[in-house]
Tab-separated table of C-alpha atoms in Angstrom:
chain	number	residue	atom	x	y	z
A	174	UNK	CA	7.302	-6.470	4.574
A	175	UNK	CA	4.052	-8.252	3.750
A	176	UNK	CA	1.658	-7.147	1.057
A	177	UNK	CA	-1.773	-7.440	2.598
A	178	UNK	CA	-4.570	-7.965	0.123
A	179	UNK	CA	-8.163	-6.874	0.525
A	180	UNK	CA	-11.036	-9.240	-0.216
A	181	UNK	CA	-14.521	-8.336	-1.319
A	182	UNK	CA	-17.721	-10.014	-0.113
A	183	UNK	CA	-17.241	-12.861	-2.591
A	184	UNK	CA	-13.717	-13.565	-1.372
A	185	UNK	CA	-12.073	-12.254	-4.542
A	186	UNK	CA	-9.022	-10.035	-4.517
A	187	UNK	CA	-10.039	-6.405	-4.831
A	188	UNK	CA	-7.984	-3.591	-6.298
A	189	UNK	CA	-7.656	-0.597	-4.031
A	190	UNK	CA	-9.218	2.388	-5.722
A	191	UNK	CA	-10.139	5.915	-4.731
A	192	UNK	CA	-13.851	6.500	-4.433
A	193	UNK	CA	-14.998	9.840	-5.779
A	194	UNK	CA	-17.738	11.634	-3.861
A	195	UNK	CA	-18.727	15.174	-2.959
A	196	UNK	CA	-17.435	15.045	0.602
A	197	UNK	CA	-13.890	14.368	-0.605
A	198	UNK	CA	-13.683	17.526	-2.657
A	199	UNK	CA	-11.856	20.588	-1.317
A	200	UNK	CA	-14.142	23.449	-0.382
A	201	UNK	CA	-13.124	26.197	-2.785
A	202	UNK	CA	-10.596	26.926	-5.496
A	203	UNK	CA	-9.058	29.561	-3.239
A	204	UNK	CA	-8.638	27.045	-0.391
A	205	UNK	CA	-6.859	24.650	-2.727
A	206	UNK	CA	-4.582	27.380	-4.044
A	207	UNK	CA	-3.625	28.626	-0.559
A	208	UNK	CA	-2.914	25.095	0.626
A	209	UNK	CA	-0.644	24.627	-2.376
A	210	UNK	CA	1.062	27.930	-1.558
A	211	UNK	CA	1.946	26.637	1.904
A	212	UNK	CA	3.241	23.380	0.430
A	213	UNK	CA	5.396	25.252	-2.091
A	214	UNK	CA	6.915	27.435	0.636
A	215	UNK	CA	7.841	24.283	2.519
A	216	UNK	CA	9.659	22.770	-0.449
A	217	UNK	CA	13.313	23.225	-1.338
A	218	UNK	CA	16.139	24.429	0.859
A	219	UNK	CA	15.462	28.107	1.452
A	220	UNK	CA	11.658	27.688	1.807
A	221	UNK	CA	10.905	31.158	0.463
A	222	UNK	CA	9.723	32.451	-2.878
A	223	UNK	CA	8.951	35.718	-4.618
A	224	UNK	CA	5.435	36.837	-5.418
A	225	UNK	CA	6.181	36.605	-9.144
A	226	UNK	CA	7.491	33.036	-8.796
A	227	UNK	CA	4.393	31.961	-6.896
A	228	UNK	CA	2.045	33.637	-9.358
A	229	UNK	CA	3.774	31.979	-12.309
A	230	UNK	CA	3.801	28.543	-10.659
A	231	UNK	CA	0.081	28.719	-9.853
A	232	UNK	CA	-0.893	30.476	-13.097
A	233	UNK	CA	-2.699	33.341	-11.353
A	234	UNK	CA	-2.146	37.074	-11.118
A	235	UNK	CA	0.260	38.776	-8.739
A	236	UNK	CA	-2.740	40.502	-7.167
A	237	UNK	CA	-4.329	37.133	-6.361
A	238	UNK	CA	-1.124	35.844	-4.805
A	239	UNK	CA	-0.741	38.950	-2.664
A	240	UNK	CA	-4.306	38.562	-1.442
A	241	UNK	CA	-3.684	34.898	-0.593
A	242	UNK	CA	-0.459	35.750	1.237
A	243	UNK	CA	-2.257	38.416	3.254
A	244	UNK	CA	-4.813	35.848	4.426
A	245	UNK	CA	-2.106	33.318	5.302
A	246	UNK	CA	-0.120	35.974	7.148
A	247	UNK	CA	-3.220	36.875	9.156
A	248	UNK	CA	-3.447	33.217	10.231
A	249	UNK	CA	0.276	33.328	11.148
A	250	UNK	CA	1.062	30.540	8.691
A	251	UNK	CA	3.532	32.563	6.605
A	252	UNK	CA	5.738	35.633	6.985
A	253	UNK	CA	5.819	38.335	4.330
A	254	UNK	CA	9.263	39.249	3.055
A	255	UNK	CA	10.318	41.980	0.642
A	256	UNK	CA	8.729	40.931	-2.636
A	257	UNK	CA	7.788	37.453	-1.415
A	258	UNK	CA	7.002	35.163	1.505
A	259	UNK	CA	8.273	32.292	3.629
A	260	UNK	CA	6.786	29.985	6.219
A	261	UNK	CA	6.399	31.690	9.565
A	262	UNK	CA	9.352	31.034	11.905
A	263	UNK	CA	8.516	28.198	14.244
A	264	UNK	CA	5.056	27.836	12.691
A	265	UNK	CA	4.732	25.328	9.896
A	266	UNK	CA	1.424	23.950	11.059
A	267	UNK	CA	-1.523	24.306	8.741
A	268	UNK	CA	-5.072	24.769	9.944
A	269	UNK	CA	-7.537	21.951	9.344
A	270	UNK	CA	-9.105	23.952	6.520
A	271	UNK	CA	-5.702	24.025	4.827
A	272	UNK	CA	-4.934	20.391	5.632
A	273	UNK	CA	-8.140	19.145	4.069
A	274	UNK	CA	-7.090	20.467	0.655
A	275	UNK	CA	-3.531	19.136	0.918
A	276	UNK	CA	-2.659	15.739	-0.642
A	277	UNK	CA	-6.360	15.072	-1.182
A	278	UNK	CA	-6.049	12.049	-3.484
A	279	UNK	CA	-3.482	10.327	-1.278
A	280	UNK	CA	-5.513	10.801	1.899
A	281	UNK	CA	-8.711	9.552	0.281
A	282	UNK	CA	-6.908	6.454	-1.005
A	283	UNK	CA	-5.494	5.769	2.473
A	284	UNK	CA	-8.988	6.110	3.941
A	285	UNK	CA	-10.429	3.561	1.516
A	286	UNK	CA	-7.736	1.043	2.451
A	287	UNK	CA	-8.285	1.643	6.165
A	288	UNK	CA	-12.027	1.075	5.927
A	289	UNK	CA	-11.493	-2.147	3.951
A	290	UNK	CA	-9.861	-3.596	7.098
A	291	UNK	CA	-12.936	-3.082	9.298
A	292	UNK	CA	-15.537	-5.644	10.335
A	293	UNK	CA	-18.852	-5.513	12.170
A	294	UNK	CA	-18.312	-5.479	15.918
A	295	UNK	CA	-14.900	-3.800	15.822
A	296	UNK	CA	-13.862	-1.255	18.407
A	297	UNK	CA	-11.840	1.293	16.472
A	298	UNK	CA	-9.495	3.886	17.968
A	299	UNK	CA	-9.399	6.769	15.497
A	300	UNK	CA	-6.921	9.601	15.923
A	301	UNK	CA	-7.657	13.206	14.976
A	302	UNK	CA	-6.475	14.769	11.718
A	303	UNK	CA	-7.457	15.260	8.101
A	304	UNK	CA	-6.657	11.675	7.059
A	305	UNK	CA	-8.582	10.318	10.045
A	306	UNK	CA	-11.507	12.546	9.061
A	307	UNK	CA	-11.583	10.873	5.658
A	308	UNK	CA	-11.632	7.461	7.326
A	309	UNK	CA	-14.622	8.544	9.416
A	310	UNK	CA	-16.427	9.704	6.267
A	311	UNK	CA	-15.531	6.541	4.343
A	312	UNK	CA	-17.064	4.301	7.035
A	313	UNK	CA	-20.316	5.617	5.593
A	314	UNK	CA	-22.528	3.721	8.087
A	315	UNK	CA	-21.508	0.377	6.539
A	316	UNK	CA	-20.512	-1.339	9.781
A	317	UNK	CA	-21.731	-1.873	13.337
A	318	UNK	CA	-18.791	-0.253	15.095
A	319	UNK	CA	-17.679	1.536	18.213
A	320	UNK	CA	-15.324	4.370	17.289
A	321	UNK	CA	-13.231	6.062	19.966
A	322	UNK	CA	-11.870	9.400	18.770
A	323	UNK	CA	-10.407	12.711	19.888
A	324	UNK	CA	-10.984	14.492	16.566
A	325	UNK	CA	-13.746	17.071	16.217
A	326	UNK	CA	-13.960	16.533	12.475
A	327	UNK	CA	-14.167	12.785	12.924
A	328	UNK	CA	-17.036	13.276	15.374
A	329	UNK	CA	-18.879	15.484	12.893
A	330	UNK	CA	-18.436	12.894	10.124
A	331	UNK	CA	-19.755	10.102	12.359
A	332	UNK	CA	-22.632	11.885	14.044
A	333	UNK	CA	-25.171	10.897	11.381
A	334	UNK	CA	-24.020	7.278	11.043
A	335	UNK	CA	-26.594	5.374	13.076
A	336	UNK	CA	-24.732	2.050	13.054
A	337	UNK	CA	-21.644	3.640	14.596
A	338	UNK	CA	-21.433	4.236	18.335
A	339	UNK	CA	-19.060	7.117	19.025
A	340	UNK	CA	-17.091	7.464	22.253
A	341	UNK	CA	-15.485	10.897	22.504
A	342	UNK	CA	-12.230	11.350	24.394
A	343	UNK	CA	-12.742	14.474	26.489
A	344	UNK	CA	-10.211	17.048	27.590
A	345	UNK	CA	-8.588	20.195	26.264
A	346	UNK	CA	-9.438	21.461	22.788
A	347	UNK	CA	-6.619	22.625	20.536
A	348	UNK	CA	-8.270	24.802	17.930
A	349	UNK	CA	-5.794	24.858	15.053
A	350	UNK	CA	-6.003	21.095	14.454
A	351	UNK	CA	-9.388	20.554	16.154
A	352	UNK	CA	-7.977	17.936	18.505
A	353	UNK	CA	-8.974	16.998	22.058
A	354	UNK	CA	-6.293	15.694	24.398
A	355	UNK	CA	-5.027	15.885	27.949
A	356	UNK	CA	-5.336	13.911	31.160
A	357	UNK	CA	-9.062	13.204	30.860
A	358	UNK	CA	-8.626	11.785	27.354
A	359	UNK	CA	-5.759	9.588	28.547
A	360	UNK	CA	-7.773	8.353	31.530
A	361	UNK	CA	-10.663	7.286	29.273
A	362	UNK	CA	-8.399	5.647	26.728
A	363	UNK	CA	-6.571	3.681	29.448
A	364	UNK	CA	-9.805	1.737	30.050
A	365	UNK	CA	-10.206	0.789	26.377
A	366	UNK	CA	-8.547	-1.854	24.218
A	367	UNK	CA	-9.510	-1.780	20.556
A	368	UNK	CA	-9.398	-4.286	17.723
A	369	UNK	CA	-7.683	-1.733	15.524
A	370	UNK	CA	-6.230	1.755	15.846
A	371	UNK	CA	-5.525	4.315	13.132
A	372	UNK	CA	-2.947	6.797	14.400
A	373	UNK	CA	-1.974	9.893	12.443
A	374	UNK	CA	1.365	11.677	12.326
A	375	UNK	CA	2.848	15.012	11.339
A	376	UNK	CA	5.920	13.011	10.353
A	377	UNK	CA	7.172	9.426	10.552
A	378	UNK	CA	10.814	8.874	11.386
A	379	UNK	CA	12.437	5.460	11.691
A	380	UNK	CA	14.459	6.457	14.752
A	381	UNK	CA	12.091	8.777	16.621
A	382	UNK	CA	8.631	7.399	15.782
A	383	UNK	CA	5.674	9.634	14.941
A	384	UNK	CA	5.742	13.405	15.422
A	385	UNK	CA	3.302	15.691	17.219
A	386	UNK	CA	3.010	19.429	17.703
A	387	UNK	CA	2.382	19.321	21.456
A	388	UNK	CA	3.386	17.216	24.444
A	389	UNK	CA	-0.242	16.291	25.196
A	390	UNK	CA	-0.787	15.061	21.633
A	391	UNK	CA	2.377	12.990	21.839
A	392	UNK	CA	1.254	11.379	25.117
A	393	UNK	CA	-2.161	10.487	23.695
A	394	UNK	CA	-0.728	9.069	20.467
A	395	UNK	CA	1.720	6.977	22.505
A	396	UNK	CA	-1.217	5.505	24.394
A	397	UNK	CA	-3.150	4.846	21.179
A	398	UNK	CA	-0.172	2.854	19.919
A	399	UNK	CA	-0.504	0.591	22.982
A	400	UNK	CA	-4.267	0.270	23.269
A	401	UNK	CA	-5.172	-1.848	20.232
A	402	UNK	CA	-4.502	-5.346	18.954
A	403	UNK	CA	-3.513	-3.985	15.544
A	404	UNK	CA	-2.013	-0.529	15.092
A	405	UNK	CA	-1.904	1.223	11.732
A	406	UNK	CA	-0.025	4.483	11.332
A	407	UNK	CA	-1.821	6.520	8.650
A	408	UNK	CA	0.520	8.895	6.811
A	409	UNK	CA	0.836	9.976	3.208
A	410	UNK	CA	4.265	9.544	1.618
A	411	UNK	CA	5.247	13.209	2.120
A	412	UNK	CA	5.487	12.510	5.868
A	413	UNK	CA	7.784	9.484	5.730
A	414	UNK	CA	11.253	9.660	7.243
A	415	UNK	CA	10.845	13.360	7.974
A	416	UNK	CA	12.483	14.694	11.150
A	417	UNK	CA	11.859	18.360	10.333
A	418	UNK	CA	12.672	19.532	13.878
A	419	UNK	CA	9.350	18.493	15.398
A	420	UNK	CA	9.516	18.828	19.175
A	421	UNK	CA	7.493	15.829	20.388
A	422	UNK	CA	7.631	12.183	19.370
A	423	UNK	CA	5.820	8.933	20.155
A	424	UNK	CA	8.093	5.878	19.833
A	425	UNK	CA	6.722	3.167	17.591
A	426	UNK	CA	5.984	-0.247	19.117
A	427	UNK	CA	8.123	-3.283	18.362
A	428	UNK	CA	5.679	-4.321	15.630
A	429	UNK	CA	3.330	-1.993	13.812
A	430	UNK	CA	1.678	-1.441	10.434
A	431	UNK	CA	1.555	1.466	8.011
A	432	UNK	CA	-0.940	2.687	5.444
A	433	UNK	CA	0.617	5.161	3.035
A	434	UNK	CA	0.307	5.974	-0.659
A	435	UNK	CA	2.115	4.662	-3.707
A	436	UNK	CA	4.371	7.722	-3.759
A	437	UNK	CA	6.568	6.184	-1.055
A	438	UNK	CA	10.045	5.240	-2.293
A	439	UNK	CA	11.510	1.767	-1.966
A	440	UNK	CA	14.246	3.215	0.233
A	441	UNK	CA	11.666	4.627	2.627
A	442	UNK	CA	9.730	1.358	2.736
A	443	UNK	CA	12.863	-0.706	3.370
A	444	UNK	CA	13.868	1.566	6.268
A	445	UNK	CA	10.399	1.371	7.810
A	446	UNK	CA	10.388	-2.403	7.480
A	447	UNK	CA	13.730	-2.573	9.272
A	448	UNK	CA	12.219	-0.588	12.141
A	449	UNK	CA	9.234	-2.827	12.855
A	450	UNK	CA	6.711	-2.174	10.067
A	451	UNK	CA	5.504	-5.753	9.651
A	452	UNK	CA	2.745	-4.742	7.230
A	453	UNK	CA	2.823	-1.864	4.755
A	454	UNK	CA	-0.215	-1.105	2.610
A	455	UNK	CA	0.290	1.159	-0.393
A	456	UNK	CA	-2.980	2.890	-1.183
A	457	UNK	CA	-3.698	3.414	-4.854
A	458	UNK	CA	-1.748	0.392	-6.107
A	459	UNK	CA	-3.224	-2.571	-7.899
A	460	UNK	CA	-3.152	-5.764	-5.851
A	461	UNK	CA	-1.294	-8.636	-7.592
A	462	UNK	CA	-3.705	-11.403	-8.519
A	463	UNK	CA	-1.594	-14.111	-6.896
A	464	UNK	CA	-1.393	-12.333	-3.508
A	465	UNK	CA	-3.232	-13.811	-0.558
A	466	UNK	CA	-4.548	-12.278	2.631
A	467	UNK	CA	-1.857	-12.858	5.304
A	468	UNK	CA	-4.600	-13.584	7.817
A	469	UNK	CA	-5.469	-16.663	5.779
A	470	UNK	CA	-1.900	-17.909	5.521
A	471	UNK	CA	-0.885	-20.700	7.835
């Protein structure tokens, strides 16, 4: 595993930090609380909890929790049980509104690292997803780029950035994660070869690759992994080495790179390195002063 450093305009080593701005903040306190509810129900072995346990853990009233659970049940994210709740059978997927308030700090840190790798003139393949959306926002019109994306939220973040040319992959819209995919998207992408690709994942597993919710998403991600000179999988540490019974997988290429957060364990990083991760960037960590950019090493 190589530690890749990031240089500023003066050529000095730069610490990776999280930039605080209004666009990175979750929308409402209720959104944040409901996203945390879903996370809590996905933790542990039985993945269910009582209303009283949830209220105590989140320091709110039982009435508030019941109201939150009713909204989540309406969206088919959870199932109500006697006196509590659990994740809906076969439905662990969060909506984009819920994703955007989940692991906020980690995703923003990953986005800052990703953008530090860009240069004027790059053609960037940008996957859909909440982490990819933060990358689109963090570009912040700082580069002359072409960005190829299938993410509605990425498109919306880029639409006002005049220095960024956006090429949208067309096809079928999947509403819950605001993703476009299908044969038309694959046909367009087959004619493109980017400098760099940022590919998201519901999970990263050393044996299976990166997980998707649908077959079409898996096909498109597999193509993204082939259509760029440098491929970075973008995944916060909660997604590493997680099989979790996902149905569709995109095998990782022989060599690939990963941007994750400093919450990743050494065991996880060692396993990923053994399975082709030639570069791993840990967002949120200080860069050692004696590290050099691998691109400058002979």
